[in-house]
Tab-separated table of C-alpha atoms and ligand atoms in Angstrom:
chain	number	residue	atom	x	y	z
A	336	MET	CA	5.606	-0.111	-20.040
A	337	GLY	CA	3.270	-2.802	-18.793
A	338	PRO	CA	2.699	-6.103	-20.569
A	339	LYS	CA	0.201	-4.653	-23.025
A	340	GLU	CA	2.482	-1.765	-23.983
A	341	LEU	CA	5.383	-4.196	-24.351
A	342	ARG	CA	3.345	-6.342	-26.742
A	343	ASP	CA	2.456	-3.229	-28.757
A	344	PHE	CA	6.104	-2.158	-28.683
A	345	ALA	CA	7.267	-5.518	-30.056
A	346	ALA	CA	4.527	-5.580	-32.694
A	347	GLY	CA	5.309	-2.007	-33.704
A	348	LEU	CA	8.847	-3.098	-34.533
A	349	GLY	CA	7.588	-5.960	-36.676
A	350	GLU	CA	8.206	-8.645	-34.041
A	351	LYS	CA	5.629	-11.170	-32.882
A	352	PRO	CA	3.566	-9.786	-29.964
A	353	PHE	CA	4.637	-12.724	-27.739
A	354	ARG	CA	8.086	-11.093	-27.661
A	355	GLY	CA	6.385	-8.439	-25.523
A	356	ASP	CA	5.327	-11.158	-23.063
A	357	GLN	CA	8.932	-12.344	-22.947
A	358	LEU	CA	10.113	-8.810	-22.251
A	359	ALA	CA	7.533	-8.452	-19.479
A	360	ALA	CA	8.653	-11.724	-17.879
A	361	TRP	CA	12.285	-10.626	-18.007
A	362	LEU	CA	11.521	-7.240	-16.519
A	363	TYR	CA	8.987	-8.160	-13.884
A	364	ARG	CA	9.720	-11.767	-12.963
A	365	LYS	CA	13.468	-11.861	-13.333
A	366	GLY	CA	14.239	-8.187	-12.748
A	367	ALA	CA	16.427	-7.835	-15.855
A	368	VAL	CA	18.199	-4.503	-16.254
A	369	SER	CA	19.653	-5.073	-19.731
A	370	PHE	CA	18.536	-6.659	-22.999
A	371	SER	CA	21.707	-8.760	-23.112
A	372	GLU	CA	20.396	-10.871	-20.208
A	373	MET	CA	17.345	-11.968	-22.202
A	374	THR	CA	18.823	-15.148	-23.548
A	375	ASP	CA	15.591	-16.703	-24.845
A	376	ILE	CA	15.082	-13.753	-27.213
A	377	SER	CA	16.992	-13.856	-30.513
A	378	LEU	CA	20.069	-11.675	-30.829
A	379	SER	CA	18.511	-9.776	-33.732
A	380	ALA	CA	15.346	-8.988	-31.723
A	381	ARG	CA	17.426	-7.916	-28.719
A	382	ALA	CA	19.445	-5.600	-30.972
A	383	LEU	CA	16.242	-4.154	-32.417
A	384	PHE	CA	14.791	-3.576	-28.942
A	385	SER	CA	17.918	-1.923	-27.624
A	386	GLU	CA	18.012	0.433	-30.630
A	387	ASN	CA	14.463	1.512	-29.874
A	388	ALA	CA	14.181	1.544	-26.102
A	389	GLU	CA	16.143	2.411	-23.048
A	390	LEU	CA	16.138	-0.169	-20.275
A	391	GLY	CA	17.114	0.309	-16.664
A	392	PRO	CA	15.712	0.611	-13.180
A	393	ILE	CA	13.160	3.409	-12.835
A	394	VAL	CA	13.564	3.515	-9.075
A	395	THR	CA	16.910	3.446	-7.308
A	396	ILE	CA	17.393	3.212	-3.588
A	397	SER	CA	19.427	6.206	-2.494
A	398	ARG	CA	19.391	5.600	1.262
A	399	ARG	CA	18.858	2.626	3.556
A	400	GLU	CA	17.996	3.115	7.217
A	401	PRO	CA	17.927	-0.105	9.214
A	402	SER	CA	15.917	-0.104	12.433
A	403	GLN	CA	16.893	-2.253	15.422
A	404	ASP	CA	13.675	-4.237	15.105
A	405	GLY	CA	14.749	-5.586	11.698
A	406	ALA	CA	12.807	-3.165	9.482
A	407	VAL	CA	14.671	-1.173	6.844
A	408	LYS	CA	13.427	2.123	5.464
A	409	PHE	CA	14.411	2.879	1.867
A	410	LEU	CA	14.541	6.263	0.251
A	411	ASN	CA	13.601	5.668	-3.391
A	412	LEU	CA	14.855	8.121	-5.983
A	413	LEU	CA	12.550	8.653	-8.973
A	414	PRO	CA	13.620	9.718	-12.483
A	415	ASP	CA	12.636	13.374	-11.985
A	416	GLY	CA	14.472	13.669	-8.658
A	417	GLU	CA	11.371	13.243	-6.465
A	418	MET	CA	11.632	10.710	-3.661
A	419	VAL	CA	9.330	8.328	-1.836
A	420	GLU	CA	9.873	5.939	1.025
A	421	SER	CA	9.227	2.229	1.334
A	422	VAL	CA	9.796	-0.038	4.317
A	423	LEU	CA	10.870	-3.672	4.347
A	424	ILE	CA	9.670	-5.577	7.388
A	425	ARG	CA	10.867	-9.026	8.389
A	426	GLU	CA	8.968	-11.060	10.952
A	427	ARG	CA	10.244	-14.600	11.382
A	428	ASP	CA	9.845	-16.150	7.898
A	429	ARG	CA	7.574	-13.393	6.629
A	430	VAL	CA	8.863	-10.544	4.479
A	431	THR	CA	6.572	-7.570	3.871
A	432	LEU	CA	7.220	-4.486	1.797
A	433	CYS	CA	5.249	-1.322	2.493
A	434	VAL	CA	5.151	0.851	-0.645
A	435	SER	CA	4.056	4.352	-1.578
A	436	SER	CA	1.478	5.287	-4.193
A	437	GLN	CA	2.007	9.052	-4.439
A	438	VAL	CA	4.751	11.594	-3.796
A	439	GLY	CA	3.254	13.266	-0.742
A	440	CYS	CA	-0.492	13.323	-0.222
A	441	ALA	CA	-3.254	15.883	-0.648
A	442	LEU	CA	-5.433	14.641	2.188
A	443	GLY	CA	-3.642	16.084	5.195
A	444	CYS	CA	-4.647	13.599	7.912
A	445	ALA	CA	-3.554	15.242	11.155
A	446	PHE	CA	-1.731	12.183	12.526
A	447	CYS	CA	0.276	11.474	9.363
A	448	ARG	CA	3.621	12.979	8.563
A	449	THR	CA	3.127	12.563	4.804
A	450	GLY	CA	0.013	14.675	5.184
A	451	THR	CA	2.187	17.675	6.074
A	452	MET	CA	3.872	17.596	2.620
A	453	GLY	CA	0.925	18.163	0.332
A	454	LEU	CA	0.659	16.256	-2.935
A	455	ARG	CA	3.538	16.590	-5.373
A	456	ARG	CA	2.380	14.004	-7.909
A	457	ASP	CA	1.086	10.481	-8.475
A	458	LEU	CA	3.487	7.595	-8.906
A	459	THR	CA	3.339	5.874	-12.288
A	460	GLN	CA	2.833	2.156	-12.793
A	461	GLY	CA	6.581	1.791	-13.326
A	462	GLU	CA	7.438	3.707	-10.164
A	463	ILE	CA	5.034	1.681	-8.028
A	464	ILE	CA	6.467	-1.569	-9.368
A	465	GLY	CA	9.987	-0.109	-9.335
A	466	GLN	CA	9.892	0.116	-5.525
A	467	ILE	CA	9.304	-3.634	-5.396
A	468	LEU	CA	11.985	-4.477	-7.966
A	469	ALA	CA	14.487	-2.287	-6.106
A	470	ALA	CA	13.688	-3.835	-2.717
A	471	ARG	CA	13.869	-7.360	-4.161
A	472	LYS	CA	17.520	-6.813	-4.943
A	473	GLU	CA	18.232	-5.981	-1.299
A	474	ILE	CA	17.315	-9.336	0.217
A	475	PRO	CA	17.651	-12.969	-0.761
A	476	ASP	CA	14.164	-13.954	0.477
A	477	PRO	CA	11.107	-13.415	-1.683
A	478	ILE	CA	8.762	-10.578	-0.743
A	479	GLY	CA	5.588	-12.497	0.034
A	480	ASN	CA	3.524	-9.606	1.328
A	481	LEU	CA	2.954	-6.178	-0.049
A	482	VAL	CA	1.043	-3.381	1.639
A	483	PHE	CA	0.076	-0.047	0.135
A	484	MET	CA	0.437	1.833	3.401
A	485	GLY	CA	3.306	4.137	2.496
A	486	MET	CA	3.028	7.681	1.211
A	487	GLY	CA	-0.152	8.713	-0.564
A	488	GLU	CA	-3.760	7.619	-0.922
A	489	PRO	CA	-3.735	4.698	-3.387
A	490	LEU	CA	-7.378	5.063	-4.408
A	491	LEU	CA	-6.719	8.623	-5.572
A	492	ASN	CA	-4.135	7.239	-8.000
A	493	ARG	CA	-6.376	4.570	-9.440
A	494	PRO	CA	-5.320	4.426	-13.100
A	495	TRP	CA	-1.692	3.719	-12.223
A	496	LEU	CA	-2.528	1.639	-9.162
A	497	HIS	CA	-4.813	-0.652	-11.148
A	498	LYS	CA	-2.239	-1.084	-13.913
A	499	ALA	CA	0.516	-1.794	-11.401
A	500	LEU	CA	-1.636	-4.309	-9.525
A	501	SER	CA	-2.365	-6.233	-12.693
A	502	VAL	CA	1.399	-6.857	-13.045
A	503	ILE	CA	1.980	-7.381	-9.312
A	504	LEU	CA	-0.738	-10.035	-9.034
A	505	ASP	CA	-0.049	-11.791	-12.347
A	506	PRO	CA	1.527	-15.223	-11.717
A	507	ARG	CA	3.680	-14.695	-14.841
A	508	TYR	CA	5.200	-11.510	-13.464
A	509	LEU	CA	5.529	-10.411	-9.830
A	510	ALA	CA	3.198	-13.170	-8.619
A	511	VAL	CA	2.280	-11.630	-5.259
A	512	PRO	CA	-0.635	-13.732	-3.974
A	513	HIS	CA	-3.930	-11.835	-3.627
A	514	LYS	CA	-4.044	-12.647	0.071
A	515	GLY	CA	-0.515	-11.282	0.538
A	516	LEU	CA	-1.505	-7.844	-0.662
A	517	THR	CA	-3.320	-5.147	1.295
A	518	VAL	CA	-4.392	-1.782	-0.018
A	519	SER	CA	-5.003	0.752	2.712
A	520	THR	CA	-7.303	3.703	2.105
A	521	VAL	CA	-9.065	6.475	3.960
A	522	GLY	CA	-12.105	5.655	1.829
A	523	PRO	CA	-12.766	8.051	-1.074
A	524	ILE	CA	-16.066	6.548	-2.183
A	525	PRO	CA	-15.706	6.548	-5.992
A	526	GLY	CA	-12.302	4.916	-5.489
A	527	LEU	CA	-13.765	2.261	-3.180
A	528	LYS	CA	-16.432	1.366	-5.714
A	529	ALA	CA	-14.008	1.158	-8.620
A	530	PHE	CA	-11.440	-0.804	-6.639
A	531	GLY	CA	-14.017	-3.280	-5.332
A	532	ALA	CA	-15.253	-3.856	-8.878
A	533	ALA	CA	-11.737	-4.391	-10.255
A	534	PHE	CA	-10.000	-6.265	-7.405
A	535	PRO	CA	-12.630	-7.741	-5.058
A	536	THR	CA	-10.244	-10.425	-3.784
A	537	VAL	CA	-7.479	-8.008	-2.759
A	538	PRO	CA	-7.707	-7.311	0.977
A	539	LEU	CA	-8.704	-3.744	1.806
A	540	ALA	CA	-7.920	-1.802	4.977
A	541	ILE	CA	-9.950	1.285	5.819
A	542	SER	CA	-8.185	3.882	7.923
A	543	LEU	CA	-11.160	5.002	10.026
A	544	ASN	CA	-9.765	6.502	13.262
A	545	ALA	CA	-13.041	8.092	14.361
A	546	ALA	CA	-16.633	6.913	14.305
A	547	ASP	CA	-17.982	10.360	15.076
A	548	GLN	CA	-18.402	12.688	12.088
A	549	SER	CA	-17.001	15.857	13.660
A	550	LEU	CA	-14.024	14.057	15.231
A	551	ARG	CA	-13.240	12.335	11.932
A	552	GLU	CA	-13.445	15.645	10.092
A	553	SER	CA	-11.003	17.185	12.551
A	554	LEU	CA	-8.528	14.322	12.109
A	555	MET	CA	-9.140	13.587	8.441
A	556	PRO	CA	-10.369	16.474	6.275
A	557	VAL	CA	-11.438	13.939	3.591
A	558	ALA	CA	-14.400	13.116	5.862
A	559	ARG	CA	-16.011	16.445	4.880
A	560	LYS	CA	-16.285	15.265	1.312
A	561	TYR	CA	-17.147	11.657	2.164
A	562	PRO	CA	-19.102	11.606	5.434
A	563	LEU	CA	-19.136	8.552	7.687
A	564	LYS	CA	-22.687	7.603	6.801
A	565	ASP	CA	-21.793	7.472	3.084
A	566	LEU	CA	-18.621	5.550	3.895
A	567	LYS	CA	-20.615	3.012	5.882
A	568	GLU	CA	-23.041	2.572	2.985
A	569	ALA	CA	-20.163	2.040	0.562
A	570	LEU	CA	-18.565	-0.518	2.891
A	571	LEU	CA	-21.860	-2.388	3.319
A	572	ALA	CA	-22.089	-2.591	-0.483
A	573	TYR	CA	-18.433	-3.600	-0.945
A	574	PRO	CA	-18.235	-6.874	-2.924
A	575	LEU	CA	-16.341	-8.858	-0.286
A	576	PRO	CA	-15.830	-12.505	-1.202
A	577	PRO	CA	-17.394	-15.048	1.195
A	578	LYS	CA	-15.514	-15.543	4.477
A	579	ARG	CA	-13.424	-12.427	3.901
A	580	ARG	CA	-13.433	-9.361	6.115
A	581	LEU	CA	-12.484	-5.748	5.739
A	582	THR	CA	-9.778	-4.442	8.026
A	583	ILE	CA	-10.587	-1.295	9.940
A	584	ALA	CA	-7.431	0.537	11.016
A	585	TRP	CA	-7.605	2.818	14.019
A	586	VAL	CA	-4.611	4.909	15.018
A	587	LEU	CA	-4.974	5.429	18.765
A	588	LEU	CA	-4.205	9.033	19.704
A	589	ASP	CA	-3.806	9.786	23.389
A	590	GLY	CA	-6.876	11.555	24.766
A	591	VAL	CA	-8.370	12.058	21.273
A	592	ASN	CA	-9.948	8.804	20.048
A	593	ASP	CA	-8.827	6.231	22.626
A	594	SER	CA	-11.630	6.351	25.200
A	595	LEU	CA	-14.156	3.612	25.903
A	596	ALA	CA	-16.811	5.904	24.396
A	597	ASP	CA	-14.756	5.959	21.180
A	598	ALA	CA	-14.530	2.153	21.269
A	599	ARG	CA	-18.313	1.930	21.689
A	600	ALA	CA	-18.835	4.322	18.772
A	601	LEU	CA	-16.547	2.141	16.671
A	602	SER	CA	-18.451	-1.007	17.585
A	603	ARG	CA	-21.708	0.721	16.562
A	604	PHE	CA	-20.154	1.781	13.242
A	605	LEU	CA	-19.135	-1.818	12.604
A	606	GLY	CA	-22.725	-3.092	12.993
A	607	GLY	CA	-23.614	-5.101	9.887
A	608	LEU	CA	-20.078	-5.057	8.497
A	609	ARG	CA	-17.803	-8.058	8.124
A	610	ALA	CA	-14.691	-6.485	9.570
A	611	LYS	CA	-11.820	-6.892	11.984
A	612	VAL	CA	-10.018	-4.066	13.725
A	613	ASN	CA	-6.330	-3.246	13.781
A	614	LEU	CA	-5.371	-0.857	16.562
A	615	ILE	CA	-2.193	1.124	15.949
A	616	PRO	CA	-0.905	3.089	18.940
A	617	PHE	CA	0.317	6.397	17.515
A	618	ASN	CA	3.977	6.506	16.442
A	619	PRO	CA	5.205	10.035	17.208
A	620	TRP	CA	7.158	12.150	14.733
A	621	PRO	CA	8.829	15.546	15.238
A	622	GLY	CA	6.214	18.267	15.629
A	623	ALA	CA	3.288	15.835	15.776
A	624	PRO	CA	0.349	17.285	17.704
A	625	PHE	CA	-0.541	13.920	19.306
A	626	GLY	CA	0.841	11.494	21.846
A	627	ARG	CA	0.843	7.728	22.146
A	628	PRO	CA	-1.669	6.348	24.634
A	629	SER	CA	-0.573	4.208	27.573
A	630	GLU	CA	-0.584	0.460	27.139
A	631	LYS	CA	-3.366	0.209	29.719
A	632	ARG	CA	-5.607	2.486	27.663
A	633	VAL	CA	-4.838	0.535	24.485
A	634	LEU	CA	-5.709	-2.769	26.161
A	635	GLU	CA	-8.952	-1.384	27.612
A	636	PHE	CA	-9.982	-0.199	24.139
A	637	GLN	CA	-9.169	-3.614	22.717
A	638	GLU	CA	-10.980	-5.470	25.492
A	639	LEU	CA	-14.168	-3.516	24.973
A	640	LEU	CA	-14.223	-4.477	21.304
A	641	LEU	CA	-13.311	-8.092	22.021
A	642	GLY	CA	-16.174	-8.155	24.530
A	643	LYS	CA	-18.476	-7.259	21.640
A	644	LYS	CA	-17.079	-10.196	19.631
A	645	ILE	CA	-15.106	-7.980	17.267
A	646	THR	CA	-11.719	-9.426	16.280
A	647	THR	CA	-9.292	-6.743	17.410
A	648	ILE	CA	-5.530	-6.863	17.118
A	649	VAL	CA	-3.030	-4.378	18.512
A	650	ARG	CA	-0.464	-3.925	15.769
A	651	LYS	CA	3.163	-3.757	16.646
A	652	SER	CA	4.637	-1.143	14.321
A	653	ARG	CA	8.110	-1.756	12.987
A	654	GLY	CA	10.692	0.771	11.921
A	655	SER	CA	9.803	3.478	14.447
A	656	GLN	CA	13.455	4.186	15.278
A	657	VAL	CA	14.072	5.317	11.711
A	658	GLY	CA	10.769	7.101	11.118
A	659	GLY	CA	9.485	4.139	9.143
A	660	ALA	CA	6.491	3.070	11.228
A	661	CYS	CA	2.812	3.789	10.443
A	662	GLY	CA	2.166	7.516	10.316
A	663	GLN	CA	5.807	8.515	10.306
B	767	SF4	FE1	-2.483	10.761	2.988
B	767	SF4	FE2	-2.753	8.321	4.046
B	767	SF4	FE3	-1.305	10.178	5.292
B	767	SF4	FE4	-3.954	10.495	5.185
B	767	SF4	S1	-2.842	8.829	6.234
B	767	SF4	S2	-2.407	12.101	4.792
B	767	SF4	S3	-4.401	9.608	3.174
B	767	SF4	S4	-0.840	9.270	3.321
């Protein structure tokens, strides 16, 4: 239950609706796992709640795989036995959690291991938030950054994503700052429009990977339904706040989309857009049909874009030793 459902729950039992706000604060701010912890709620109300509801973690971590670079991959067990992964990444004083939005994914991007699974189901609001609550118990430091770059396409699970984000961003509950959150998408256009209207201040990353229609279709079947020209139009119309930029993510695949011609095509695609580019050299996984380009090729690609005054960063992926890096 989210805050609204908790208010309705309290009211339905004859309690004041603000008791629902107290429950939400205990669950989402303090991570309570029992009613007995909720000491600012009267004993009689706690007894009433515990007679009428079951309380406990929705997501439990069933495996932890630490990588030598400091990242930890978690296997999260869901109530029906399905599982999704999340990855905790520490960089100096910065703690980032990468979470999943679906069990598997229907979109089948050729460079993505999740894409080989197909879609099993969407994650609920509670399961999305549950990954954060479970990870919070693993480390003493607060999780200041949250990225939706795990399994699944978040904008194809909008109803639950939007509900979860309203709790994640709320200063009374999980209090993740807007700037600390990034939602990554391949760009289903109805989802982009709805997300921009609901959360214009939440940073958005577009996984582009090809600026040529036929190449993008071959790497990302979703491009058949939402061609590049429509995607560009939707990005031009995206309600970006002043001084903010979109992030364009580009997984560099050896000999596929890492040539200078590809970089030029990308710079043309970016014309008129407020955007920066994140380059992600491919992280191989067993059976993957692609290789990682040489560092020289990566730097040449970056330099061409920088020469065109496009902010371009080569991302260092964490967690690759445990299959926890981007694409794995
Ligand atoms: Fe799905 Fe994202 Fe993987 Fe594509 S990259 S298959 S959208 S999880």
